[in-house]
Short mmCIF file of C-alpha atoms in Angstrom, two decimals:
data_model
loop_
_atom_site.label_atom_id
_atom_site.label_comp_id
_atom_site.label_asym_id
_atom_site.label_seq_id
_atom_site.Cartn_x
_atom_site.Cartn_y
_atom_site.Cartn_z
CA MET A 1 -32.88 -33.89 -2.59
CA THR A 2 -34.46 -32.22 0.41
CA VAL A 3 -35.03 -33.61 3.89
CA SER A 4 -37.88 -32.69 6.18
CA ARG A 5 -39.23 -32.90 9.74
CA GLU A 6 -42.60 -32.07 11.26
CA VAL A 7 -42.65 -29.83 14.34
CA GLU A 8 -45.49 -28.62 16.54
CA LEU A 9 -46.13 -25.36 18.34
CA GLU A 10 -48.87 -25.07 20.94
CA GLY A 11 -50.04 -22.61 23.54
CA HIS A 12 -50.29 -18.82 23.19
CA ILE A 13 -48.03 -18.99 20.15
CA ILE A 14 -49.40 -15.83 18.51
CA ASP A 15 -49.43 -13.42 21.47
CA SER A 16 -46.04 -14.62 22.71
CA GLY A 17 -44.43 -14.19 19.30
CA MET A 18 -43.40 -17.86 19.18
CA MET A 19 -44.91 -18.45 15.77
CA GLN A 20 -43.30 -15.57 13.91
CA THR A 21 -40.00 -16.26 15.67
CA SER A 22 -40.12 -19.85 14.41
CA PHE A 23 -40.82 -18.67 10.85
CA GLY A 24 -37.85 -16.33 11.08
CA ILE A 25 -35.52 -19.05 12.39
CA ILE A 26 -36.39 -21.37 9.50
CA MET A 27 -35.91 -18.75 6.80
CA ASP A 28 -32.78 -17.19 8.32
CA MET A 29 -31.09 -20.61 8.53
CA GLY A 30 -31.74 -21.51 4.90
CA GLY A 31 -34.78 -23.73 5.32
CA ALA A 32 -38.38 -23.61 4.15
CA PHE A 33 -41.68 -24.54 5.71
CA GLU A 34 -45.30 -25.35 5.07
CA VAL A 35 -48.06 -24.83 7.64
CA GLU A 36 -49.82 -28.22 7.55
CA GLU A 37 -52.26 -27.48 10.36
CA PHE A 38 -53.24 -24.29 12.17
CA GLN A 39 -55.86 -24.01 14.90
CA ILE A 40 -56.38 -20.49 16.24
CA GLY A 41 -57.63 -19.86 19.77
CA ARG A 42 -60.89 -17.96 19.42
CA HIS A 43 -60.84 -16.15 22.77
CA LYS A 44 -58.14 -14.59 24.93
CA ASP A 45 -57.68 -17.63 27.17
CA ALA A 46 -57.71 -20.19 24.33
CA GLU A 47 -54.49 -21.73 23.10
CA SER A 48 -53.47 -22.16 19.48
CA TYR A 49 -51.77 -25.02 17.65
CA ALA A 50 -49.65 -25.21 14.50
CA LYS A 51 -47.92 -28.09 12.74
CA LEU A 52 -45.08 -27.13 10.39
CA LEU A 53 -43.27 -29.24 7.82
CA VAL A 54 -39.70 -27.93 7.90
CA THR A 55 -37.47 -28.70 4.91
CA ALA A 56 -33.78 -28.16 4.17
CA ASP A 57 -31.23 -29.14 1.54
CA ASP A 58 -29.35 -31.54 3.80
CA GLN A 59 -29.66 -33.34 7.13
CA GLU A 60 -27.08 -31.16 8.89
CA THR A 61 -28.95 -27.93 8.05
CA LEU A 62 -32.26 -29.48 9.03
CA GLN A 63 -30.85 -30.62 12.36
CA SER A 64 -29.51 -27.12 13.08
CA ILE A 65 -32.91 -25.58 12.28
CA VAL A 66 -34.79 -28.10 14.42
CA HIS A 67 -32.36 -27.43 17.29
CA GLU A 68 -33.02 -23.69 17.17
CA LEU A 69 -36.77 -24.25 16.88
CA HIS A 70 -36.58 -26.52 19.90
CA GLN A 71 -34.99 -23.75 21.96
CA ASN A 72 -37.94 -21.56 20.95
CA GLY A 73 -40.49 -24.13 22.15
CA ALA A 74 -41.25 -25.99 18.90
CA ASN A 75 -41.15 -29.75 19.41
CA PRO A 76 -40.98 -32.69 16.96
CA ALA A 77 -44.40 -34.03 16.01
CA ASP A 78 -43.17 -37.62 16.25
CA PRO A 79 -41.46 -37.79 19.67
CA LYS A 80 -39.15 -40.66 20.45
CA ASP A 81 -37.57 -41.62 23.74
CA ALA A 82 -34.60 -39.52 24.75
CA THR A 83 -31.18 -40.97 24.07
CA LEU A 84 -29.25 -41.74 27.27
CA GLU A 85 -25.53 -42.36 27.46
CA PRO A 86 -23.46 -43.05 30.58
CA ALA A 87 -20.91 -40.43 31.61
CA PRO A 88 -17.45 -41.91 30.93
CA GLU A 89 -15.97 -40.52 34.15
CA ASP A 90 -16.53 -37.92 36.86
CA GLN A 91 -17.10 -34.38 35.49
CA VAL A 92 -17.10 -35.66 31.88
CA VAL A 93 -20.31 -35.73 29.85
CA PRO A 94 -20.86 -37.80 26.69
CA LYS A 95 -20.26 -36.02 23.40
CA GLY A 96 -23.38 -34.41 21.99
CA PHE A 97 -25.02 -34.09 25.41
CA TYR A 98 -28.15 -31.96 25.60
CA SER A 99 -27.38 -28.52 27.06
CA THR A 100 -30.44 -27.13 28.82
CA THR A 101 -32.28 -23.85 28.42
CA ASN A 102 -33.84 -22.21 31.47
CA HIS A 103 -37.35 -23.12 30.30
CA PRO A 104 -39.54 -25.88 31.75
CA THR A 105 -38.37 -29.11 30.12
CA GLN A 106 -39.61 -32.68 29.84
CA ILE A 107 -37.72 -35.84 28.90
CA ARG A 108 -39.41 -38.84 27.26
CA TYR A 109 -38.32 -42.03 28.97
CA GLU A 110 -39.85 -45.45 28.20
CA GLY A 111 -42.87 -43.78 26.62
CA GLN A 112 -43.63 -41.36 29.46
CA TRP A 113 -42.75 -37.68 29.85
CA LEU A 114 -40.68 -36.80 32.92
CA SER A 115 -40.54 -33.18 34.08
CA VAL A 116 -36.92 -32.14 34.57
CA GLU A 117 -36.30 -30.97 38.14
CA ASP A 118 -34.29 -27.84 39.04
CA VAL A 119 -34.25 -26.46 35.51
CA GLU A 120 -31.57 -23.88 34.72
CA MET A 121 -29.55 -23.01 31.65
CA ASP A 122 -26.29 -24.63 30.52
CA CYS A 123 -26.64 -27.89 32.43
CA ALA A 124 -26.82 -31.58 31.53
CA VAL A 125 -29.94 -33.68 32.19
CA VAL A 126 -29.47 -36.88 34.17
CA VAL A 127 -32.10 -39.64 34.31
CA GLU A 128 -32.34 -42.08 37.20
CA PRO A 129 -34.57 -45.03 36.19
CA GLU A 130 -35.59 -45.68 39.82
CA GLY A 131 -34.59 -42.39 41.43
CA GLY A 132 -38.03 -41.27 42.64
CA PRO A 133 -39.32 -41.75 46.20
CA ASP A 134 -41.41 -44.77 45.12
CA GLY A 135 -38.87 -46.15 42.70
CA GLU A 136 -40.25 -44.26 39.70
CA PRO A 137 -37.89 -42.67 37.14
CA ARG A 138 -36.83 -39.05 37.56
CA ALA A 139 -34.90 -36.50 35.53
CA TYR A 140 -32.97 -33.51 36.86
CA THR A 141 -30.23 -31.07 35.89
CA LYS A 142 -26.59 -31.29 36.88
CA VAL A 143 -23.81 -28.79 36.28
CA LEU A 144 -20.86 -30.33 34.51
CA ASN A 145 -18.56 -30.42 37.53
CA ALA A 146 -21.19 -32.43 39.44
CA ILE A 147 -21.45 -35.24 36.87
CA ASP A 148 -20.53 -38.66 38.26
CA ALA A 149 -19.18 -41.53 36.22
CA ASP A 150 -22.00 -43.70 34.78
CA ASP A 151 -24.68 -41.01 35.23
CA LEU A 152 -27.23 -41.52 32.43
CA VAL A 153 -26.99 -38.26 30.50
CA VAL A 154 -29.46 -37.12 27.84
CA THR A 155 -27.79 -36.65 24.46
CA GLY A 156 -29.05 -35.31 21.13
CA GLU A 157 -32.42 -33.63 20.61
CA ALA A 158 -34.86 -36.57 20.55
CA GLY A 159 -37.41 -37.04 23.30
CA ILE A 160 -37.08 -33.51 24.72
CA ARG A 161 -39.88 -30.96 25.10
CA VAL A 162 -39.25 -27.32 26.00
CA LYS A 163 -42.01 -24.88 26.98
CA PRO A 164 -41.00 -21.19 27.12
CA PRO A 165 -43.15 -18.90 29.28
CA GLU A 166 -46.22 -17.63 27.49
CA ARG A 167 -47.71 -14.16 27.53
CA PRO A 168 -51.48 -14.41 26.98
CA ARG A 169 -53.37 -11.18 26.47
CA ASP A 170 -55.01 -9.45 29.42
CA GLN A 171 -52.91 -11.32 31.97
CA GLU A 172 -54.37 -10.49 35.35
CA GLY A 173 -52.93 -10.05 38.82
CA ALA A 174 -50.00 -8.08 40.15
CA PHE A 175 -47.63 -9.82 37.75
CA GLY A 176 -49.53 -8.76 34.66
CA PHE A 177 -47.11 -5.87 34.08
CA MET A 178 -44.15 -8.25 33.94
CA GLN A 179 -43.89 -8.68 30.21
CA GLY A 180 -40.13 -8.24 29.94
CA GLY A 181 -38.15 -5.49 28.26
CA VAL A 182 -36.07 -2.52 29.34
CA SER A 183 -37.08 1.11 29.48
CA SER A 184 -35.98 4.24 31.30
CA GLU A 185 -39.19 5.97 30.20
CA ARG A 186 -41.75 3.86 32.06
CA PRO A 187 -43.51 5.80 34.84
CA SER A 188 -41.28 4.93 37.79
CA GLU A 189 -43.88 5.32 40.52
CA THR A 190 -46.39 3.15 38.68
CA THR A 191 -43.83 0.46 37.94
CA ILE A 192 -42.54 0.45 41.52
CA GLY A 193 -46.13 0.19 42.71
CA ASN A 194 -46.62 -2.85 40.48
CA ILE A 195 -43.45 -4.43 41.83
CA ALA A 196 -44.64 -3.77 45.38
CA GLU A 197 -47.92 -5.51 44.59
CA ALA A 198 -46.01 -8.43 43.07
CA ILE A 199 -43.97 -8.84 46.26
CA GLU A 200 -47.09 -8.65 48.42
CA GLU A 201 -48.81 -11.23 46.22
CA THR A 202 -45.80 -13.53 46.43
CA LYS A 203 -45.76 -13.32 50.22
CA ALA A 204 -49.55 -13.81 50.43
CA GLU A 205 -49.02 -17.10 48.56
CA ASP A 206 -46.23 -18.13 50.98
CA GLY A 207 -43.64 -17.49 48.29
CA THR A 208 -40.00 -16.56 48.79
CA VAL A 209 -38.38 -13.26 47.76
CA LEU A 210 -34.65 -13.14 47.07
CA ALA A 211 -32.79 -9.81 46.88
CA VAL A 212 -29.52 -9.77 44.91
CA CYS A 213 -27.68 -6.68 46.15
CA GLY A 214 -24.68 -4.62 45.10
CA PRO A 215 -22.63 -2.17 47.22
CA ALA A 216 -24.18 0.79 45.37
CA LEU A 217 -27.34 0.14 47.36
CA ILE A 218 -25.44 1.06 50.54
CA HIS A 219 -23.59 3.99 48.94
CA SER A 220 -26.84 5.49 47.67
CA GLY A 221 -28.47 5.57 51.11
CA ALA A 222 -31.02 2.79 50.61
CA ARG A 223 -29.60 0.60 53.38
CA GLU A 224 -32.18 1.38 56.06
CA ASP A 225 -35.13 0.78 53.76
CA LEU A 226 -33.84 -2.59 52.59
CA ALA A 227 -33.20 -3.49 56.23
CA ARG A 228 -36.86 -2.67 56.97
CA LEU A 229 -38.01 -4.96 54.17
CA VAL A 230 -35.85 -7.76 55.59
CA ARG A 231 -37.08 -7.14 59.13
CA GLU A 232 -40.76 -7.14 58.12
CA GLY A 233 -40.41 -10.34 56.08
CA PHE A 234 -40.83 -8.96 52.56
CA VAL A 235 -37.28 -10.01 51.66
CA ASP A 236 -36.54 -13.59 52.72
CA MET A 237 -32.99 -14.11 51.44
CA ILE A 238 -29.99 -12.00 50.47
CA SER A 239 -27.46 -12.87 47.78
CA ALA A 240 -24.50 -10.50 47.58
CA GLY A 241 -20.75 -10.17 47.56
CA ASN A 242 -18.21 -9.37 50.24
CA GLY A 243 -18.36 -5.64 49.42
CA PHE A 244 -22.08 -5.27 50.08
CA ALA A 245 -21.81 -6.78 53.56
CA VAL A 246 -18.64 -4.83 54.40
CA HIS A 247 -20.16 -1.45 53.53
CA ASP A 248 -23.44 -2.28 55.24
CA ILE A 249 -21.55 -3.07 58.46
CA GLU A 250 -19.19 -0.11 57.97
CA ARG A 251 -22.24 2.14 57.92
CA ASP A 252 -23.22 0.77 61.34
CA LEU A 253 -19.76 1.00 62.90
CA TYR A 254 -18.51 4.28 61.42
CA GLY A 255 -21.47 5.98 59.71
CA THR A 256 -19.74 5.72 56.33
CA SER A 257 -19.83 3.57 53.20
CA LEU A 258 -16.49 3.20 51.45
CA GLY A 259 -15.28 6.08 53.61
CA MET A 260 -18.08 8.49 52.71
CA ASP A 261 -20.81 9.68 55.05
CA THR A 262 -23.95 8.68 53.11
CA GLU A 263 -26.00 11.50 54.68
CA SER A 264 -23.64 14.49 54.58
CA LEU A 265 -21.51 13.16 51.69
CA ASP A 266 -18.42 14.21 53.67
CA HIS A 267 -15.23 12.16 53.70
CA PRO A 268 -14.13 11.88 57.34
CA ARG A 269 -10.44 11.77 58.19
CA LYS A 270 -9.14 8.21 57.72
CA GLY A 271 -12.50 7.31 56.22
CA HIS A 272 -10.75 5.37 53.47
CA LYS A 273 -9.62 2.91 56.16
CA HIS A 274 -13.08 2.27 57.58
CA HIS A 275 -13.86 -0.71 55.35
CA ILE A 276 -10.71 -2.57 56.35
CA TYR A 277 -11.26 -1.69 60.02
CA THR A 278 -14.77 -3.09 59.64
CA ILE A 279 -13.48 -6.37 58.24
CA SER A 280 -11.00 -6.60 61.10
CA GLU A 281 -13.71 -6.12 63.73
CA VAL A 282 -15.92 -8.82 62.22
CA ILE A 283 -12.98 -11.23 61.98
CA ARG A 284 -12.16 -10.45 65.61
CA ALA A 285 -15.76 -11.31 66.59
CA GLY A 286 -15.64 -14.58 64.65
CA GLY A 287 -18.15 -13.70 61.92
CA ILE A 288 -21.24 -11.63 61.21
CA GLU A 289 -23.58 -13.64 63.42
CA GLU A 290 -21.16 -13.50 66.33
CA ALA A 291 -20.67 -9.76 65.82
CA VAL A 292 -24.45 -9.25 66.04
CA GLU A 293 -24.80 -11.47 69.09
CA THR A 294 -22.02 -9.64 70.97
CA GLY A 295 -23.36 -6.19 70.09
CA VAL A 296 -20.58 -5.20 67.70
CA ILE A 297 -23.16 -4.79 64.91
CA GLU A 298 -26.39 -3.08 65.93
CA SER A 299 -28.18 -2.16 62.68
CA GLY A 300 -28.36 -2.70 58.96
CA VAL A 301 -29.23 -5.37 56.44
CA MET A 302 -26.86 -8.05 57.73
CA TYR A 303 -28.00 -7.29 61.30
CA GLU A 304 -31.65 -7.86 60.33
CA CYS A 305 -30.73 -11.07 58.49
CA VAL A 306 -29.17 -12.49 61.65
CA GLU A 307 -31.84 -11.18 64.03
CA ASN A 308 -34.73 -12.46 61.89
CA ASP A 309 -33.15 -15.68 60.63
CA ARG A 310 -33.01 -14.60 56.97
CA PRO A 311 -30.37 -16.67 55.16
CA PHE A 312 -27.70 -14.91 53.11
CA VAL A 313 -25.00 -15.97 50.69
CA LEU A 314 -21.87 -13.84 50.27
CA ALA A 315 -19.95 -14.98 47.21
CA GLY A 316 -16.35 -13.83 47.06
CA SER A 317 -14.19 -12.60 44.19
CA ILE A 318 -10.51 -12.14 43.51
CA ARG A 319 -10.73 -8.41 44.30
CA ASP A 320 -12.19 -8.73 47.81
CA ASP A 321 -10.50 -7.11 50.79
CA GLY A 322 -10.34 -9.35 53.85
CA PRO A 323 -12.65 -11.01 53.13
CA LEU A 324 -15.28 -11.36 55.85
CA PRO A 325 -15.30 -14.82 57.48
CA ASP A 326 -18.80 -15.44 56.07
CA THR A 327 -17.70 -14.85 52.47
CA ILE A 328 -17.47 -18.04 50.40
CA THR A 329 -14.15 -17.86 48.60
CA ASP A 330 -14.36 -21.20 46.75
CA SER A 331 -16.10 -20.30 43.45
CA VAL A 332 -17.73 -23.71 42.96
CA GLU A 333 -19.00 -23.75 46.54
CA ALA A 334 -20.32 -20.19 46.12
CA GLN A 335 -22.04 -21.12 42.86
CA ASN A 336 -23.74 -24.09 44.54
CA ALA A 337 -24.93 -21.86 47.41
CA ILE A 338 -26.31 -19.31 44.92
CA ARG A 339 -27.98 -22.14 42.97
CA GLU A 340 -29.71 -23.42 46.11
CA GLN A 341 -31.12 -19.95 46.82
CA ALA A 342 -32.17 -19.45 43.20
CA HIS A 343 -34.11 -22.71 43.10
CA GLU A 344 -35.99 -21.71 46.26
CA ALA A 345 -36.93 -18.21 45.10
CA ASP A 346 -40.33 -17.31 43.66
CA LEU A 347 -39.47 -13.67 42.97
CA VAL A 348 -36.01 -12.15 42.58
CA LEU A 349 -35.04 -8.49 42.96
CA MET A 350 -31.70 -7.74 41.30
CA LEU A 351 -30.57 -4.46 42.77
CA SER A 352 -27.69 -2.61 41.12
CA THR A 353 -25.15 -5.39 40.63
CA LEU A 354 -24.20 -6.67 37.17
CA LEU A 355 -22.02 -9.65 38.05
CA HIS A 356 -24.23 -11.06 40.78
CA SER A 357 -27.37 -10.48 38.72
CA VAL A 358 -25.97 -12.49 35.81
CA ALA A 359 -24.69 -15.21 38.18
CA VAL A 360 -28.06 -15.63 39.86
CA GLY A 361 -29.92 -15.22 36.56
CA ASN A 362 -27.99 -18.15 35.11
CA CYS A 363 -29.38 -20.36 37.90
CA LEU A 364 -33.01 -19.30 37.57
CA PRO A 365 -35.71 -21.08 35.59
CA SER A 366 -37.56 -18.83 33.17
CA THR A 367 -40.71 -19.22 35.29
CA THR A 368 -39.21 -17.29 38.23
CA ARG A 369 -40.43 -13.69 38.29
CA THR A 370 -37.44 -11.39 38.12
CA VAL A 371 -36.96 -7.63 38.42
CA CYS A 372 -33.60 -6.03 37.58
CA VAL A 373 -32.99 -2.43 38.65
CA ASP A 374 -29.87 -0.44 37.73
CA ILE A 375 -28.99 3.12 36.77
CA ASN A 376 -26.99 1.69 33.84
CA PRO A 377 -29.27 0.26 31.12
CA ALA A 378 -26.40 -1.95 29.92
CA THR A 379 -26.67 -3.96 33.15
CA VAL A 380 -30.32 -4.75 32.51
CA THR A 381 -29.76 -5.42 28.83
CA GLN A 382 -26.87 -7.79 29.49
CA LEU A 383 -28.98 -9.79 31.93
CA LEU A 384 -31.70 -10.24 29.30
CA ASP A 385 -29.14 -11.04 26.59
CA ARG A 386 -27.64 -13.75 28.80
CA GLY A 387 -30.93 -15.63 28.67
CA SER A 388 -33.01 -14.22 31.53
CA ALA A 389 -35.70 -13.05 29.11
CA GLN A 390 -38.35 -13.26 31.83
CA ALA A 391 -36.77 -10.33 33.69
CA VAL A 392 -38.40 -6.92 33.87
CA GLY A 393 -35.78 -4.20 33.55
CA MET A 394 -36.09 -0.85 35.27
CA VAL A 395 -33.45 1.81 34.65
CA THR A 396 -33.38 4.08 37.67
CA ASP A 397 -31.29 5.07 40.70
CA ILE A 398 -31.31 2.31 43.29
CA GLY A 399 -31.28 4.98 46.01
CA THR A 400 -34.68 6.11 44.73
CA PHE A 401 -36.12 2.69 43.96
CA VAL A 402 -35.65 0.91 47.30
CA PRO A 403 -37.05 3.70 49.52
CA MET A 404 -40.09 4.07 47.24
CA LEU A 405 -40.59 0.32 47.24
CA ALA A 406 -40.39 0.16 51.04
CA GLU A 407 -42.81 3.06 51.34
CA LYS A 408 -45.39 1.41 49.10
CA ILE A 409 -45.13 -1.93 50.91
CA LEU A 410 -44.69 -0.81 54.51
CA ASP A 411 -46.05 2.72 54.82
CA GLU A 412 -49.16 2.39 52.66
CA GLU A 413 -50.50 -0.77 54.32
#
């Protein structure tokens, strides 16, 4: 005896590949389907609609198929209210809680659909019946360590709608090129030009640009160009680790990055000690801001952040030297600071840093435009595989990318 469930797909389900992906999920997981209704959009801006009857040999298989379809944007045709269960204690979610994707999500509560606030992957959804400013219900994500006892947590799959980003044909505007994927063969200058236009468009719409930076950016000689972008307001926030800030400041104090002169490529005598001397000087000053204010630091990315009031988050790791006083060494506190930046960003540049790119990517909704640049294609691929499918990957030297980007934004105006 078979069991069945109707699901619906709507939007640009053909161009985005949602429809064929759903067919593949059903067949690969041992189910079958019938297309009960199919309405095709007749022009490039029109949306399509399909209703599928999904069948399986048992309820467990059907539930697994429906779960995977749900992650792909297919939703039950007969929505019910979401199931809410109170958290039994702090940092403990009910069994079977709904774990979020990074796609826009809605929760059905008392017959109405609530948009989930601050969407990101791998979170729980909490509903407050009177949590809105006028006493209306609201739904929002919480990481597991932020769950409070008695929070009403969404469990199961009922009453949940997920809408992955769509890719209609002939998408216009500077972001039209951002269709995902990784390639080292795309014309670099054209792609960088498109990214420059995307940044300019974001700023023209009063959007916020976040740069996620690795130390290789300093080593490769791109420091001054990134500093220009910060100074001129095309980069609004910096997310990095202790190493990035140390080598940026080392370049100002000693003309080196990790002991190497980034212009002559020479290794000055005692250059290997410059990074630890740098940390010592900043600690002596009381922090990066104090070091800028007292004239210890006179140039660079961190200097421009302080001088132009651009917020930065330095998240520490177990391997950090020092670290700098501004580095957040508590991992949960650092994660929360990164999350706050990620939720504010409208466009994110991930510049040659695998660990920080994945960390920030995990906090981003799939609607945030993201560019990941690294000389190693595995870095870009891993980011996409971790769920940041909206990211555009560019495999190139960061020391080439940032100067060209700055030139197109600042020198061609």
